[in-house]
Coordinates of C-alpha atoms in Angstrom, one line a residue:
X1 CA 0.0 0.0 0.0
X2 CA 1.5 3.3 -1.0
X3 CA 1.0 6.8 0.4
X4 CA 0.2 8.4 -3.0
X5 CA -3.4 9.2 -3.8
X6 CA -5.3 7.4 -6.5
X7 CA -2.8 4.6 -6.7
X8 CA 0.1 6.7 -7.8
X9 CA 3.4 5.1 -7.1
X10 CA 6.9 6.5 -6.6
X11 CA 7.7 5.5 -10.1
X12 CA 5.2 8.0 -11.4
X13 CA 6.8 10.9 -9.5
X14 CA 9.7 11.3 -11.9
X15 CA 7.4 11.2 -15.0
X16 CA 4.5 13.5 -13.9
X17 CA 4.5 16.5 -11.6
X18 CA 1.2 16.9 -9.8
X19 CA -2.3 16.3 -10.9
X20 CA -3.4 18.0 -14.2
X21 CA 0.1 18.4 -15.5
X22 CA 0.5 17.5 -19.1
X23 CA 4.2 17.3 -19.2
X24 CA 7.0 15.7 -17.3
X25 CA 8.2 19.1 -15.9
X26 CA 6.4 21.5 -13.6
X27 CA 4.5 24.4 -15.2
X28 CA 7.0 27.0 -13.9
X29 CA 9.9 25.1 -15.4
X30 CA 8.2 24.9 -18.8
X31 CA 7.4 28.6 -18.8
X32 CA 10.8 29.8 -17.6
X33 CA 13.0 27.5 -19.6
X34 CA 16.2 29.1 -18.3
X35 CA 15.7 27.5 -14.9
X36 CA 16.9 24.0 -14.5
X37 CA 14.8 21.9 -12.1
X38 CA 17.2 18.9 -11.7
X39 CA 20.9 18.3 -11.6
X40 CA 22.8 18.5 -14.8
X41 CA 26.0 16.6 -15.4
X42 CA 29.1 18.6 -15.7
X43 CA 31.6 17.8 -18.3
X44 CA 34.0 16.4 -15.7
X45 CA 31.4 14.2 -14.2
X46 CA 31.4 16.1 -10.9
X47 CA 28.8 18.2 -9.2
X48 CA 27.0 20.3 -11.7
X49 CA 27.4 24.1 -11.6
X50 CA 24.5 26.4 -11.7
X51 CA 23.8 28.3 -14.9
X52 CA 25.6 31.6 -15.3
X53 CA 23.9 34.4 -13.4
X54 CA 21.4 32.1 -11.7
X55 CA 22.1 31.1 -8.1
X56 CA 21.7 27.4 -7.3
X57 CA 18.3 26.6 -6.0
X58 CA 18.2 24.5 -2.8
X59 CA 16.0 21.4 -2.8
X60 CA 13.8 20.5 0.2
X61 CA 13.6 17.0 1.5
X62 CA 12.5 17.4 5.1
X63 CA 11.8 21.1 5.2
X64 CA 15.3 21.8 6.5
X65 CA 16.9 22.8 3.2
X66 CA 19.3 19.9 3.0
X67 CA 21.1 19.8 -0.3
X68 CA 20.6 16.3 -1.7
X69 CA 21.0 15.7 -5.4
X70 CA 18.8 12.6 -5.4
X71 CA 16.3 14.2 -3.0
X72 CA 12.8 15.4 -3.6
X73 CA 12.5 18.7 -5.5
X74 CA 9.4 20.6 -4.7
X75 CA 9.6 22.6 -7.9
X76 CA 9.1 26.0 -6.1
X77 CA 11.7 28.7 -6.3
X78 CA 12.9 30.8 -3.4
X79 CA 11.4 34.0 -4.6
X80 CA 14.6 35.2 -6.3
X81 CA 14.4 37.3 -9.5
X82 CA 15.8 35.1 -12.3
X83 CA 18.5 36.6 -14.5
X84 CA 19.9 39.0 -11.9
X85 CA 21.1 38.9 -8.3
X86 CA 18.2 38.8 -5.8
X87 CA 16.7 42.2 -5.2
X88 CA 18.8 44.0 -7.8
X89 CA 16.5 44.2 -10.7
X90 CA 16.0 47.2 -12.9
X91 CA 13.5 48.7 -10.5
X92 CA 15.1 47.9 -7.2
X93 CA 18.3 48.7 -5.4
X94 CA 21.3 48.1 -7.6
X95 CA 19.2 48.8 -10.8
X96 CA 20.1 51.4 -13.3
X97 CA 20.5 54.9 -11.7
X98 CA 20.0 53.7 -8.1
X99 CA 23.4 55.1 -7.1
X100 CA 24.6 51.8 -5.7
X101 CA 26.7 50.8 -8.7
X102 CA 24.2 48.3 -10.1
X103 CA 23.6 50.3 -13.3
X104 CA 24.4 53.6 -15.1
X105 CA 24.3 56.4 -12.4
X106 CA 21.7 59.1 -12.7
X107 CA 23.4 62.3 -14.1
X108 CA 23.8 65.1 -11.5
X109 CA 21.4 68.1 -12.0
X110 CA 22.8 70.8 -14.2
X111 CA 22.3 73.7 -11.7
X112 CA 24.0 76.2 -14.0
X113 CA 21.5 75.5 -16.8
X114 CA 18.6 75.6 -14.3
X115 CA 19.6 78.9 -12.9
X116 CA 20.1 80.3 -16.4
X117 CA 16.6 79.1 -17.5
X118 CA 15.0 80.5 -14.4
X119 CA 16.8 83.9 -14.8
X120 CA 15.7 84.2 -18.4
X121 CA 12.1 83.3 -17.5
X122 CA 12.0 85.9 -14.7
X123 CA 13.5 88.6 -16.9
X124 CA 11.0 87.8 -19.7
X125 CA 8.1 88.0 -17.3
X126 CA 9.4 91.3 -15.9
X127 CA 9.9 92.9 -19.3
X128 CA 6.4 91.8 -20.5
X129 CA 4.9 93.2 -17.3
X130 CA 6.7 96.5 -17.6
X131 CA 5.9 96.9 -21.3
X132 CA 2.2 96.0 -20.6
X133 CA 2.1 98.5 -17.7
X134 CA 3.6 101.2 -19.8
X135 CA 1.0 100.9 -22.6
X136 CA -1.8 100.6 -20.1
X137 CA -0.7 103.7 -18.3
X138 CA 0.0 105.6 -21.5
X139 CA -3.5 104.9 -22.8
X140 CA -5.1 106.4 -19.7
X141 CA -3.5 109.8 -20.1
X142 CA -6.0 112.5 -21.1
X143 CA -4.0 114.5 -23.6
X144 CA -6.6 117.2 -24.2
X145 CA -4.5 120.4 -24.3
X146 CA -3.0 121.5 -27.6
X147 CA -0.1 123.9 -26.9
X148 CA 0.4 124.3 -30.7
X149 CA -2.5 126.7 -30.6
X150 CA -0.6 129.1 -28.4
X151 CA 0.9 131.9 -30.5
X152 CA 4.0 134.2 -30.2
X153 CA 5.7 131.9 -27.7
X154 CA 9.1 132.7 -26.1
X155 CA 12.1 130.7 -26.9
X156 CA 12.6 127.6 -24.8
X157 CA 15.5 127.7 -22.3
X158 CA 17.4 125.1 -20.5
X159 CA 15.5 122.5 -18.5
X160 CA 11.8 121.8 -18.5
X161 CA 9.0 124.1 -17.2
X162 CA 5.6 122.6 -16.1
X163 CA 2.5 124.6 -15.5
X164 CA 0.5 122.7 -12.8
X165 CA -3.1 123.7 -12.4
X166 CA -5.6 122.7 -9.8
X167 CA -9.1 123.3 -11.0
X168 CA -12.5 123.3 -9.2
X169 CA -13.9 121.0 -11.8
X170 CA -16.8 118.8 -10.4
X171 CA -17.0 116.7 -13.6
X172 CA -18.1 113.1 -12.8
X173 CA -18.9 113.8 -9.2
X174 CA -22.1 112.6 -7.6
X175 CA -24.2 114.9 -5.4
X176 CA -23.0 112.9 -2.4
X177 CA -19.4 113.4 -3.3
X178 CA -20.0 117.2 -3.8
X179 CA -21.6 117.3 -0.3
X180 CA -18.8 115.2 1.4
X181 CA -16.0 117.2 -0.3
X182 CA -17.7 120.6 0.3
X183 CA -17.3 121.6 -3.4
X184 CA -20.6 123.1 -4.1
X185 CA -22.3 122.6 -7.5
X186 CA -21.0 125.4 -9.6
X187 CA -21.0 124.7 -13.3
X188 CA -17.9 124.8 -15.5
X189 CA -14.4 125.0 -13.9
X190 CA -12.0 127.6 -12.6
X191 CA -8.4 127.5 -11.5
X192 CA -8.1 127.1 -7.8
X193 CA -4.3 127.0 -7.8
X194 CA -1.4 127.5 -10.4
X195 CA 2.2 126.6 -10.0
X196 CA 5.4 126.7 -12.1
X197 CA 7.8 123.8 -11.7
X198 CA 11.2 124.0 -13.2
X199 CA 13.4 120.9 -13.5
X200 CA 16.9 120.6 -15.0
X201 CA 20.5 119.9 -14.1
X202 CA 20.2 121.4 -10.7
X203 CA 17.7 121.3 -7.9
X204 CA 14.0 121.8 -8.8
X205 CA 12.1 125.0 -8.2
X206 CA 8.4 125.3 -7.4
X207 CA 6.8 128.7 -7.8
X208 CA 3.2 129.5 -6.9
X209 CA 1.3 132.0 -9.0
X210 CA -1.4 133.6 -6.8
X211 CA -4.8 133.4 -8.5
X212 CA -5.3 137.2 -7.8
X213 CA -2.0 138.1 -9.6
X214 CA -2.5 141.2 -11.9
X215 CA -1.8 140.2 -15.5
X216 CA -2.4 141.5 -19.0
X217 CA -4.5 139.4 -21.4
X218 CA -2.5 139.4 -24.7
X219 CA -3.6 138.7 -28.3
X220 CA -4.6 135.1 -28.6
X221 CA -6.3 132.6 -30.9
X222 CA -9.5 131.0 -29.5
X223 CA -8.9 127.3 -28.7
X224 CA -12.3 126.3 -30.1
X225 CA -13.2 129.0 -32.6
X226 CA -9.7 129.5 -34.1
X227 CA -10.6 133.2 -34.1
X228 CA -7.9 135.8 -33.3
X229 CA -8.7 138.1 -30.4
X230 CA -6.6 141.2 -30.3
X231 CA -5.1 142.3 -27.0
X232 CA -6.2 145.6 -25.6
X233 CA -4.0 146.0 -22.6
X234 CA -6.8 144.6 -20.5
X235 CA -5.6 143.7 -17.0
X236 CA -7.4 141.0 -15.0
X237 CA -6.7 138.5 -12.2
X238 CA -4.7 135.5 -13.5
X239 CA -7.5 133.0 -13.0
X240 CA -9.7 135.0 -15.3
X241 CA -7.6 133.9 -18.3
X242 CA -8.5 130.3 -17.7
X243 CA -12.2 131.2 -17.3
X244 CA -12.0 133.1 -20.6
X245 CA -10.6 130.4 -22.9
X246 CA -9.2 127.5 -20.9
X247 CA -5.7 126.1 -20.6
X248 CA -4.4 127.4 -23.9
X249 CA -5.1 131.1 -23.0
X250 CA -3.8 130.5 -19.5
X251 CA -0.4 129.3 -20.9
X252 CA -0.4 132.2 -23.4
X253 CA -1.0 134.7 -20.6
X254 CA 1.7 133.2 -18.3
X255 CA 4.3 133.2 -21.1
X256 CA 3.4 136.7 -22.1
X257 CA 3.7 138.2 -18.6
X258 CA 6.8 136.3 -17.6
X259 CA 8.7 135.6 -20.8
X260 CA 9.2 132.0 -19.7
X261 CA 8.5 129.1 -22.1
X262 CA 6.0 126.5 -20.8
X263 CA 6.9 123.0 -22.0
X264 CA 4.1 121.0 -20.4
X265 CA 0.6 121.5 -18.9
X266 CA -0.9 119.4 -16.1
X267 CA -4.3 119.8 -14.6
X268 CA -6.2 118.0 -11.9
X269 CA -9.7 118.4 -10.5
X270 CA -11.3 118.1 -7.0
X271 CA -12.4 114.4 -7.3
X272 CA -9.1 113.3 -8.9
X273 CA -7.0 114.9 -6.2
X274 CA -9.0 113.2 -3.4
X275 CA -8.9 109.8 -5.2
X276 CA -5.1 109.9 -5.5
X277 CA -4.7 110.6 -1.8
X278 CA -7.0 107.8 -0.9
X279 CA -5.3 105.4 -3.3
X280 CA -1.9 106.0 -1.8
X281 CA -3.3 105.4 1.7
X282 CA -3.3 109.0 2.9
X283 CA -0.5 111.5 3.3
X284 CA 1.2 112.5 6.5
X285 CA 1.3 116.2 7.2
X286 CA 2.4 118.4 10.1
X287 CA -0.4 120.9 10.4
X288 CA 1.1 124.2 11.8
X289 CA -2.1 125.3 13.5
X290 CA -5.7 124.4 14.2
X291 CA -7.8 124.9 11.1
X292 CA -11.5 125.2 10.9
X293 CA -13.1 126.5 7.7
X294 CA -16.8 126.0 6.9
X295 CA -16.3 126.9 3.2
X296 CA -13.7 124.2 2.5
X297 CA -14.9 121.8 5.2
X298 CA -11.5 121.8 7.0
X299 CA -11.6 120.8 10.6
X300 CA -8.0 119.9 11.5
X301 CA -5.9 120.0 14.7
X302 CA -2.3 121.1 15.0
X303 CA 0.3 118.5 14.7
X304 CA 1.3 115.5 12.7
X305 CA -1.5 113.4 11.2
X306 CA -2.4 111.4 8.1
X307 CA -4.9 113.1 5.9
X308 CA -7.3 111.2 3.8
X309 CA -8.6 112.4 0.4
X310 CA -11.4 114.5 1.9
X311 CA -9.3 116.1 4.6
X312 CA -6.4 116.8 2.1
X313 CA -8.7 118.6 -0.4
X314 CA -10.1 120.7 2.4
X315 CA -6.6 121.5 3.6
X316 CA -5.3 122.7 0.2
X317 CA -8.4 124.8 -0.5
X318 CA -8.5 126.6 2.9
X319 CA -7.7 130.3 2.7
X320 CA -10.3 132.2 4.8
X321 CA -9.1 130.6 8.0
X322 CA -5.5 131.6 7.3
X323 CA -3.9 135.0 8.2
X324 CA -2.2 135.3 4.8
X325 CA -5.3 134.2 2.9
X326 CA -4.3 133.1 -0.6
X327 CA -0.6 133.4 0.0
X328 CA -0.7 131.1 3.0
X329 CA -2.9 128.7 1.0
X330 CA -0.3 128.5 -1.8
X331 CA 2.4 127.6 0.7
X332 CA 0.2 124.8 2.1
X333 CA -0.5 123.5 -1.4
X334 CA 3.3 123.4 -2.1
X335 CA 3.9 121.4 1.1
X336 CA 1.2 119.0 0.5
X337 CA 2.0 118.3 -3.2
X338 CA 5.6 117.6 -2.3
X339 CA 4.5 115.3 0.5
X340 CA 2.1 113.5 -1.8
X341 CA 4.8 113.0 -4.5
X342 CA 7.1 111.7 -1.8
X343 CA 4.5 109.2 -0.7
X344 CA 3.9 108.0 -4.3
X345 CA 7.6 107.5 -4.9
X346 CA 8.2 105.4 -1.8
X347 CA 9.1 101.6 -2.2
X348 CA 6.0 100.7 -0.3
X349 CA 4.0 102.1 -3.1
X350 CA 6.2 101.5 -6.2
X351 CA 6.9 97.8 -5.3
X352 CA 3.4 97.0 -4.1
X353 CA 1.2 96.3 -7.2
X354 CA -1.9 96.3 -5.0
X355 CA -1.1 100.0 -4.2
X356 CA 0.8 101.1 -7.3
X357 CA -1.9 100.2 -9.9
X358 CA -4.8 101.8 -8.0
X359 CA -2.7 104.9 -7.4
X360 CA -1.6 105.1 -11.1
X361 CA -5.2 104.5 -12.2
X362 CA -6.6 107.2 -10.0
X363 CA -4.0 109.7 -10.9
X364 CA -3.9 109.1 -14.7
X365 CA -7.7 109.1 -14.9
X366 CA -7.8 112.4 -13.2
X367 CA -5.1 114.3 -15.0
X368 CA -5.5 116.5 -18.1
X369 CA -2.2 117.0 -19.9
X370 CA -0.9 118.5 -23.1
X371 CA -0.6 116.4 -26.3
X372 CA 3.2 116.1 -26.0
X373 CA 3.3 114.9 -22.5
X374 CA 4.8 111.4 -22.0
X375 CA 4.8 109.1 -19.0
X376 CA 8.5 109.8 -18.6
X377 CA 7.8 113.5 -18.5
X378 CA 5.1 113.0 -15.9
X379 CA 7.5 110.8 -13.8
X380 CA 10.1 113.6 -14.0
X381 CA 7.5 116.1 -12.7
X382 CA 6.6 113.9 -9.7
X383 CA 10.2 113.2 -8.9
X384 CA 11.0 116.9 -9.0
X385 CA 8.0 117.6 -6.8
X386 CA 9.4 115.1 -4.2
X387 CA 12.8 116.8 -4.4
X388 CA 11.3 120.2 -3.6
X389 CA 10.8 119.3 0.0
X390 CA 13.0 116.3 0.4
X391 CA 16.1 117.5 -1.2
X392 CA 17.8 120.8 -2.2
X393 CA 14.8 122.1 -4.1
X394 CA 13.2 125.5 -3.5
X395 CA 9.6 126.5 -3.2
X396 CA 8.4 130.1 -3.2
X397 CA 5.6 132.4 -4.2
X398 CA 6.0 134.8 -7.2
X399 CA 7.7 137.9 -5.8
X400 CA 5.2 140.7 -5.1
X401 CA 5.4 144.4 -5.0
X402 CA 2.0 145.2 -3.5
X403 CA -1.6 145.3 -4.7
X404 CA -3.9 147.5 -6.7
X405 CA -7.7 147.2 -6.7
X406 CA -7.6 143.8 -5.2
X407 CA -5.0 142.5 -7.7
X408 CA -1.6 141.4 -6.5
X409 CA 1.3 143.2 -8.3
X410 CA 4.4 141.3 -9.2
X411 CA 7.8 142.7 -8.5
X412 CA 9.1 143.3 -12.0
X413 CA 12.8 143.4 -11.3
X414 CA 12.7 140.2 -9.2
X415 CA 10.5 138.4 -11.7
X416 CA 13.0 139.4 -14.5
X417 CA 15.9 137.9 -12.5
X418 CA 14.0 134.8 -11.6
X419 CA 13.0 134.1 -15.2
X420 CA 16.6 134.6 -16.4
X421 CA 17.9 132.1 -13.8
X422 CA 15.2 129.6 -14.8
X423 CA 16.0 130.0 -18.5
X424 CA 19.6 129.3 -17.9
X425 CA 18.9 126.5 -15.5
X426 CA 20.8 128.3 -12.7
X427 CA 20.3 128.2 -9.0
X428 CA 17.4 130.5 -8.0
X429 CA 18.6 133.2 -5.6
X430 CA 15.4 135.3 -5.7
X431 CA 13.0 135.0 -2.8
X432 CA 9.2 135.5 -2.8
X433 CA 6.5 136.1 -0.3

C-alpha cells in the first residue's frame, strides 16, 4: 500500500508532476526555460554548476533545506528574480540609476543651466509686465491740451517748465461726493491754484502763481473757434484767463507776462485729487495750526497726522481761516503736493502692485495734460516735486510788490531775475513772499 493518492506510485513521480500536469516538468519550469529543475552533469562528471547568473536553487527533503541531489525537489523557487542577483533588478536597489553601482548612475542636476533658464524666465516676465504696464498707463492719459494753438511763444530755455493747475472741476462727481467734499455745485471750472515747476540739471524750483495776480491778457487765438482776439492791454486776475478760454489762454498769458516758455501743462480736478490721496493710503502732514473753515470743510488739529482724500482737499483749499489768505494757502499747497509726491515715490507704493496700480489708475484718470506729455515727463515732474521738500529744491511764491484794486502786483525786477535764472537752469537766488 502506498501513500500516494489514487494509486500513484513512486515510479510515477519522476514522470509526472502533480495532478493535471500535461508534461514531465512542472509548469514553472516549462514557462521559464532558463531554470533547471534537476541536476545536470558537468563535463567532468562532478557536481553540476548552476547556470551563469542564476544562483543554485536549494531542494527540500525534510523542510530543513538539505542539499541532496537525489532528494525530492518541490519545484518551487525561493522568490529570487531570475536573470539577476536577488533584489537587484531594474526597478530595485542596484538597478540602473540607483546610485549603488548596479547600473548607469543618474546624471547630476545641471544647476548652471537651471539657474540660467530661471533667470531668463523671470527677466522675460518682468519685461512683459513693464511693457504692458507702460502701454496701459499711456492709454489712460487724457491728452486734451494743444499747446500748438498758443501763438507768439518765447524761446525755450534750459531744463523743463511745467504749469501745474488745480481746477475746481466737479465733472463726474455725484451729489453725495460734492456734499462730502464741500465743493458746491457750480457749473464749469475755474483755477483754484497755479504753479510753475522747473526741472533741469540742478535742484527743482516750485513757484506758486497767486490766482489774484495782476496780469495782461495778450492777443490770442481761440482754442475752439480759431478766431484771433486782439489784446487791448486789459488787466485782470490771473485765474480769469483760464475762465475766458481755458488752458491754452492761461499758458499764453503766463508766457506773455513772464517771458518763460512753458513746456508742459498738467491739470487735476477736485475728485481726482482726493482719489489719488486715498489710493496711496493717505499723506502724513504736520499741520502748523488748528484749522476750521466752513467753506472748505476743513476741521484739522495742529500736529502730525495722516490726511485722507477729503481732509487733504479741504486743507489745500482753505484760505479764509489763514492770516495770509491766498498766499498762505499756496504755501500749504506746495507742502502737500511735495509730501504727496514723496509718498507716491516710496518703495511701499512702487513695489506693491496692489497699491501702485490703483494709485496710477486714480492719478492718470484724473489728470489732463498736453498732447506732447509722455509718461517719462510725468514721472520727471513727480520726482521733482518730491525733491522740492525732500532735497535741495526750492519752493516760493511769485515775488510781489504790493496790490492794486484787489489784484496782486508782481515785483518786475525780481521776476525778471527769476526768469533769467530759470531759462539758464541756474540756482534761483530770488525770494518770494
